[in-house]
Coordinates of C-alpha atoms in Angstrom, one line a residue:
X1 CA 15.0 24.4 -6.0
X2 CA 17.9 22.2 -4.8
X3 CA 16.9 23.1 -1.2
X4 CA 13.2 22.4 -1.9
X5 CA 14.1 19.0 -3.2
X6 CA 16.3 18.2 -0.2
X7 CA 13.6 18.9 2.3
X8 CA 10.9 17.3 0.2
X9 CA 13.0 14.1 0.2
X10 CA 13.0 14.4 4.0
X11 CA 9.2 14.5 3.8
X12 CA 9.2 11.3 1.8
X13 CA 11.6 9.6 4.3
X14 CA 9.2 10.5 7.0
X15 CA 6.1 9.5 5.1
X16 CA 7.1 5.9 4.6
X17 CA 7.2 5.5 8.4
X18 CA 3.4 5.4 8.2
X19 CA 3.3 2.3 6.0
X20 CA 0.8 -0.2 7.1
X21 CA -1.0 2.1 9.6
X22 CA -2.5 5.1 7.8
X23 CA -4.7 3.3 5.1
X24 CA -7.1 4.3 3.6
X25 CA -5.4 7.7 4.1
X26 CA -2.2 8.5 2.2
X27 CA 1.3 8.4 3.6
X28 CA 2.5 12.0 4.0
X29 CA 5.5 13.6 5.6
X30 CA 5.9 17.3 6.6
X31 CA 9.0 19.4 7.5
X32 CA 9.0 23.0 9.0
X33 CA 12.1 25.0 8.0
X34 CA 13.1 28.2 9.7
X35 CA 16.4 30.1 8.8
X36 CA 17.8 26.9 7.3
X37 CA 17.0 24.7 10.4
X38 CA 14.3 22.1 10.8
X39 CA 12.2 23.2 13.8
X40 CA 9.5 20.6 13.4
X41 CA 8.7 17.4 11.4
X42 CA 6.1 14.7 11.3
X43 CA 4.2 12.1 9.4
X44 CA 0.6 11.0 9.2
X45 CA -0.6 9.2 12.4
X46 CA -2.5 5.8 12.2
X47 CA -5.9 6.2 10.5
X48 CA -8.1 8.6 12.4
X49 CA -5.2 10.5 14.0
X50 CA -3.5 13.8 13.1
X51 CA -2.1 14.4 9.7
X52 CA 1.6 15.1 8.9
X53 CA 1.3 18.9 9.0
X54 CA -0.3 18.9 12.5
X55 CA 2.3 16.4 13.8
X56 CA 5.1 18.7 12.5
X57 CA 3.5 21.7 14.2
X58 CA 3.2 19.8 17.4
X59 CA 6.8 18.7 17.2
X60 CA 7.8 22.4 16.9
X61 CA 5.7 23.2 19.9
X62 CA 7.5 20.5 22.0
X63 CA 10.9 21.8 20.9
X64 CA 10.3 25.5 21.2
X65 CA 7.2 26.1 23.2
X66 CA 3.9 27.1 21.5
X67 CA 4.4 30.9 21.7
X68 CA 7.9 30.9 20.3
X69 CA 7.0 28.3 17.6
X70 CA 4.1 30.4 16.4
X71 CA 6.3 33.5 16.0
X72 CA 8.8 31.5 13.9
X73 CA 6.1 30.0 11.7
X74 CA 5.5 33.4 10.2
X75 CA 8.9 33.3 8.6
X76 CA 9.0 29.5 8.0
X77 CA 8.4 27.2 5.1
X78 CA 6.2 24.1 5.5
X79 CA 7.2 21.3 3.2
X80 CA 4.6 18.6 2.7
X81 CA 4.6 15.7 0.3
X82 CA 0.9 15.8 -0.5
X83 CA -1.5 18.8 -0.9
X84 CA -2.9 19.8 2.6
X85 CA -6.5 18.6 3.0
X86 CA -9.2 21.2 2.7
X87 CA -12.2 19.4 4.1
X88 CA -13.5 18.0 7.4
X89 CA -13.0 14.3 7.7
X90 CA -11.6 12.4 10.7
X91 CA -9.6 15.6 11.4
X92 CA -10.1 19.4 10.6
X93 CA -8.6 20.7 7.4
X94 CA -4.8 21.1 7.4
X95 CA -4.9 23.9 4.9
X96 CA -7.0 26.0 7.4
X97 CA -4.4 25.3 10.1
X98 CA -1.5 26.5 7.9
X99 CA -3.5 29.7 7.1
X100 CA -4.3 30.3 10.8
X101 CA -0.6 30.0 11.8
X102 CA 0.4 32.3 8.9
X103 CA 3.3 30.3 7.5
X104 CA 5.3 32.4 5.1
X105 CA 5.6 29.7 2.4
X106 CA 4.3 26.2 1.7
X107 CA 6.0 23.8 -0.7
X108 CA 3.9 20.8 -1.9
X109 CA 5.1 17.6 -3.6
X110 CA 2.0 16.8 -5.5
X111 CA -1.8 17.5 -5.6
X112 CA -4.3 15.2 -3.8
X113 CA -6.6 13.5 -6.4
X114 CA -9.4 13.1 -3.9
X115 CA -12.3 15.1 -5.2
X116 CA -12.9 17.0 -1.9
X117 CA -9.3 18.3 -2.0
X118 CA -7.8 18.2 -5.5
X119 CA -6.6 21.8 -5.8
X120 CA -8.8 23.2 -3.1
X121 CA -6.1 23.0 -0.4
X122 CA -3.7 25.0 -2.6
X123 CA -6.5 27.5 -3.4
X124 CA -7.1 28.1 0.3
X125 CA -3.4 28.8 0.8
X126 CA -3.1 31.1 -2.2
X127 CA -6.3 33.0 -1.3
X128 CA -4.8 33.7 2.1
X129 CA -1.8 35.3 0.3
X130 CA 0.7 32.6 1.1
X131 CA 3.7 31.9 -1.1
X132 CA 2.8 28.4 -2.5
X133 CA 5.0 26.1 -4.6
X134 CA 3.5 22.9 -6.1
X135 CA 5.4 20.1 -7.9
X136 CA 8.6 19.3 -6.1
X137 CA 9.8 15.7 -6.6
X138 CA 6.3 15.1 -8.0
X139 CA 7.0 11.7 -9.4
X140 CA 8.5 10.4 -6.2
X141 CA 5.6 11.9 -4.1
X142 CA 3.0 10.3 -6.4
X143 CA 4.8 6.9 -6.4
X144 CA 4.9 7.0 -2.6
X145 CA 1.1 7.2 -2.6
X146 CA 0.5 4.9 -5.6
X147 CA -1.9 2.8 -3.5
X148 CA -4.0 5.9 -2.5
X149 CA -3.9 7.3 -6.0
X150 CA -5.0 3.9 -7.5
X151 CA -8.0 3.6 -5.1
X152 CA -9.1 7.2 -5.8
X153 CA -8.6 7.2 -9.5
X154 CA -9.4 3.6 -10.5
X155 CA -11.9 2.6 -7.8
X156 CA -9.9 -0.5 -6.9
X157 CA -7.1 -1.5 -4.6
X158 CA -3.5 -1.3 -5.7
X159 CA -2.6 -4.9 -6.7
X160 CA 0.8 -6.5 -5.9
X161 CA 1.5 -9.9 -7.3
X162 CA 4.0 -12.0 -5.4
X163 CA 5.5 -15.4 -6.1
X164 CA 8.7 -17.5 -6.1
X165 CA 10.0 -19.6 -8.9
X166 CA 13.0 -21.7 -9.7
X167 CA 15.9 -20.6 -11.8
X168 CA 14.4 -22.7 -14.7
X169 CA 11.0 -21.2 -14.4
X170 CA 8.9 -23.6 -12.3
X171 CA 6.3 -22.5 -9.7
X172 CA 5.4 -25.8 -7.9
X173 CA 6.0 -29.5 -8.3
X174 CA 3.9 -31.4 -10.8
X175 CA 2.1 -33.3 -8.0
X176 CA 1.0 -30.0 -6.4
X177 CA 2.8 -30.9 -3.1
X178 CA 4.1 -28.0 -1.0
X179 CA 7.8 -27.3 -1.6
X180 CA 9.6 -24.1 -0.6
X181 CA 11.6 -22.3 -3.3
X182 CA 12.7 -19.0 -1.7
X183 CA 15.2 -18.7 1.2
X184 CA 14.5 -17.7 4.8
X185 CA 15.4 -14.1 4.2
X186 CA 12.9 -13.9 1.4
X187 CA 10.2 -15.5 3.6
X188 CA 10.8 -12.9 6.3
X189 CA 10.7 -10.0 3.8
X190 CA 7.3 -11.3 2.6
X191 CA 6.0 -11.1 6.1
X192 CA 7.2 -7.5 6.3
X193 CA 5.3 -6.7 3.1
X194 CA 2.2 -8.3 4.5
X195 CA 2.3 -5.8 7.4
X196 CA 2.5 -2.9 5.0
X197 CA -0.6 -3.8 2.9
X198 CA -4.3 -4.0 3.7
X199 CA -5.1 -7.4 2.4
X200 CA -3.7 -10.6 1.0
X201 CA -5.4 -13.0 -1.4
X202 CA -5.1 -16.8 -2.2
X203 CA -7.2 -19.3 -4.0
X204 CA -8.8 -22.6 -2.9
X205 CA -5.9 -24.9 -3.9
X206 CA -3.4 -22.9 -2.0
X207 CA -5.6 -22.9 1.1
X208 CA -6.0 -26.7 0.9
X209 CA -2.4 -27.6 0.0
X210 CA -0.4 -25.1 2.0
X211 CA -2.9 -24.3 4.8
X212 CA -1.3 -20.9 5.3
X213 CA -2.2 -18.5 8.1
X214 CA -1.2 -15.4 6.0
X215 CA 0.0 -13.6 9.1
X216 CA 3.1 -11.5 9.9
X217 CA 4.5 -14.1 12.4
X218 CA 8.1 -13.6 11.1
X219 CA 7.9 -9.8 11.4
X220 CA 6.6 -7.2 13.9
X221 CA 3.6 -5.8 12.0
X222 CA -0.2 -5.9 11.7
X223 CA -1.8 -8.9 10.1
X224 CA -3.6 -8.0 6.8
X225 CA -7.2 -8.9 6.0
X226 CA -7.2 -12.4 4.4
X227 CA -9.0 -12.9 1.1
X228 CA -10.0 -16.4 -0.1
X229 CA -11.4 -17.3 -3.4
X230 CA -13.4 -20.4 -2.7
X231 CA -16.2 -20.9 -5.3
X232 CA -17.8 -24.0 -3.7
X233 CA -16.8 -23.4 -0.1
X234 CA -14.4 -26.4 0.0
X235 CA -11.9 -25.0 2.5
X236 CA -12.8 -26.5 6.0
X237 CA -13.7 -24.4 8.9
X238 CA -10.6 -25.4 10.9
X239 CA -8.2 -24.2 8.2
X240 CA -5.5 -21.8 9.4
X241 CA -6.9 -19.0 7.2
X242 CA -10.0 -18.9 9.5
X243 CA -8.2 -18.6 12.8
X244 CA -8.8 -15.4 14.9
X245 CA -5.5 -13.8 14.0
X246 CA -7.2 -11.6 11.3
X247 CA -10.4 -11.1 9.5
X248 CA -11.1 -13.3 6.5
X249 CA -13.3 -12.5 3.5
X250 CA -14.4 -15.5 1.3
X251 CA -15.5 -14.8 -2.2
X252 CA -17.8 -17.6 -3.3
X253 CA -20.7 -18.5 -5.6
X254 CA -23.3 -19.6 -3.0
X255 CA -23.5 -17.8 0.3
X256 CA -23.4 -14.3 1.8
X257 CA -23.0 -14.4 5.6
X258 CA -20.9 -12.9 8.5
X259 CA -19.6 -15.3 11.2
X260 CA -17.3 -13.6 13.7
X261 CA -14.1 -12.7 11.8
X262 CA -15.3 -14.6 8.7
X263 CA -17.3 -12.8 6.0
X264 CA -18.8 -14.7 3.1
X265 CA -19.5 -12.8 -0.1
X266 CA -21.4 -14.4 -2.9
X267 CA -20.6 -13.1 -6.3
X268 CA -23.2 -13.2 -9.1
X269 CA -21.8 -14.8 -12.3
X270 CA -18.8 -15.9 -10.3
X271 CA -16.6 -17.0 -13.2
X272 CA -17.3 -13.8 -15.2
X273 CA -14.7 -11.0 -14.7
X274 CA -13.7 -12.5 -11.3
X275 CA -10.7 -10.3 -10.5
X276 CA -12.7 -7.2 -11.4
X277 CA -15.6 -8.2 -9.2
X278 CA -13.5 -9.0 -6.2
X279 CA -11.5 -5.7 -6.5
X280 CA -14.6 -3.6 -6.7
X281 CA -16.0 -5.3 -3.6
X282 CA -12.7 -4.7 -1.8
X283 CA -12.7 -1.0 -2.9
X284 CA -16.2 -0.6 -1.4
X285 CA -14.7 -2.0 1.9
X286 CA -11.9 0.7 1.8
X287 CA -9.2 -1.9 1.1
X288 CA -6.5 0.2 -0.5
X289 CA -3.9 -2.4 -1.3
X290 CA -3.8 -6.2 -2.0
X291 CA -1.1 -8.8 -2.2
X292 CA -2.0 -11.7 -4.5
X293 CA -0.1 -14.7 -3.1
X294 CA -2.2 -17.5 -4.7
X295 CA -1.3 -20.3 -7.0
X296 CA -0.2 -19.8 -10.6
X297 CA -3.8 -19.9 -11.9
X298 CA -4.9 -17.2 -9.6
X299 CA -1.9 -15.0 -10.3
X300 CA -2.2 -15.5 -14.1
X301 CA -5.9 -14.5 -13.9
X302 CA -4.9 -11.0 -12.7
X303 CA -2.1 -10.8 -15.3
X304 CA -4.5 -11.9 -18.1
X305 CA -7.0 -9.3 -17.0
X306 CA -4.3 -6.6 -17.0
X307 CA -5.4 -5.7 -13.5
X308 CA -2.1 -5.5 -11.5
X309 CA 0.2 -2.7 -10.6
X310 CA 3.3 -4.3 -9.2
X311 CA 4.8 -7.8 -9.3
X312 CA 7.5 -9.1 -6.9
X313 CA 9.0 -12.3 -8.1
X314 CA 11.7 -14.2 -6.2
X315 CA 13.9 -16.4 -8.4
X316 CA 15.9 -19.0 -6.5
X317 CA 19.1 -20.8 -7.6
X318 CA 17.2 -24.1 -7.5
X319 CA 16.7 -25.9 -10.8
X320 CA 14.0 -28.6 -10.9
X321 CA 13.9 -29.7 -14.5
X322 CA 10.2 -30.3 -14.3
X323 CA 7.1 -28.9 -12.5
X324 CA 4.3 -26.5 -13.0
X325 CA 5.4 -23.4 -14.9
X326 CA 5.4 -20.0 -13.2
X327 CA 3.0 -17.2 -14.2
X328 CA 4.1 -15.5 -17.4
X329 CA 4.8 -11.7 -17.4
X330 CA 5.6 -10.3 -20.8
X331 CA 7.6 -7.5 -19.3
X332 CA 11.2 -6.8 -18.2
X333 CA 12.0 -6.2 -14.6
X334 CA 12.2 -2.5 -13.5
X335 CA 14.5 -3.5 -10.7
X336 CA 16.4 -6.5 -9.5
X337 CA 17.6 -6.9 -5.9
X338 CA 19.6 -9.6 -4.0
X339 CA 17.8 -11.2 -1.0
X340 CA 20.4 -13.6 0.2
X341 CA 21.0 -15.9 -2.7
X342 CA 17.6 -15.2 -4.3
X343 CA 17.0 -12.6 -6.9
X344 CA 14.0 -10.3 -6.3
X345 CA 12.6 -9.0 -9.6
X346 CA 10.3 -6.0 -9.4
X347 CA 7.9 -5.3 -12.2
X348 CA 5.7 -2.2 -12.5
X349 CA 2.7 -2.4 -14.8
X350 CA 2.5 0.5 -17.2
X351 CA 5.9 1.8 -16.2
X352 CA 8.2 -0.7 -18.0
X353 CA 8.0 -2.8 -21.2

C-alpha cells in the first residue's frame, strides 16, 4: 500500500500540470510501473486531446519502442488518479485500451462520478480479469478534481471567492474610490489563478470604478471567460472588460444578444436567486469553475446563498480605521499562507467550521 500511495502521489503531481487546459475534462495523471521502475507517465492533454493513460502509454513507446513496451505492459501496473473512461467521447475509452494492452494490474485513485463512467471503467477491467485496486489516496484524488466533481454532481461550476481586505477588516474606501490593498506578489498570484479557472465574475460597480480587463497579463496563462452582472446595462461599450482579449458574458434584465466576443443573457426575475440563476446558465455552457472577484455586495450574495466552495482572502498589514467592511465568512480558515507581507487565508465550504 505504501508503494501504491507513492506512485498515486506521482499521478497527482502530474495531473496538476493540466490545470487551466483540460476543462471541462478532469485533471488526471497516470504512471506505468514495471519491476519497480517507471517506464511511462503522462497527464491529460488540453481538452479534446488524449487522456493521461494514453499519454503514459505513448511515453513508454518513445522510451522503449512500441514492441518492447507492449511486452512489458503485461507485467506492469498502471496507476491512474481517476477511473479510466469507458465511453466514446472526444477520444476512445481508456479502459478498452488498458484491456487491449493486457496490463497486469491497474490502481485507481477514485471513481469517476460521470454517469457514463461511474464504475463502468472498473467493471471493464475486472471483466477482463485484470487485478484492479480502487481507492488509493482517494481524498486527495477527489480534491484534485473538485471542480469536475462539483459540475457533475451539483450541476454548477465550482465557485472560488477572492478578495483582499485590510488588517482591520475593510474592503474598500468609504467613497468607493479604487485603492490597492494587497501587495505585488499577491496581484501576480491572482493572475496565475485566473489562468487556472474557466471564468471570472464581477458586478457593475467594480466594472465602472476599477475598469478591470480581468486578464492574466501578469502571468503566462490563458485568459478566463469574463462574467459581468449588469442588470441595466450601464457599463459602457468601451470598458476594458469588453476588449478582445477574452469572451465576456453579461447577465442582465433586459436583453439577450451575441455581439462578437460579447454575449448578453437576460435573466427572468433577475433579482430572484441571482447566484443560482447565473451558475446554472454557466453550467449549461460547460463552465466548470468560476472566480468571483466582484465587490463586497456581489461576494456576500454568494456567501448568503451558501453557494461557494472555496474562498481566498488576502489580509494586508494596512489599517485604515474606516471604510466599507469586507464580506463576512462565519468560518475559520483551513489554511493560512504568507505571500510577501500579506496573509492568504483559504476557506473551504463544508470542510471546516
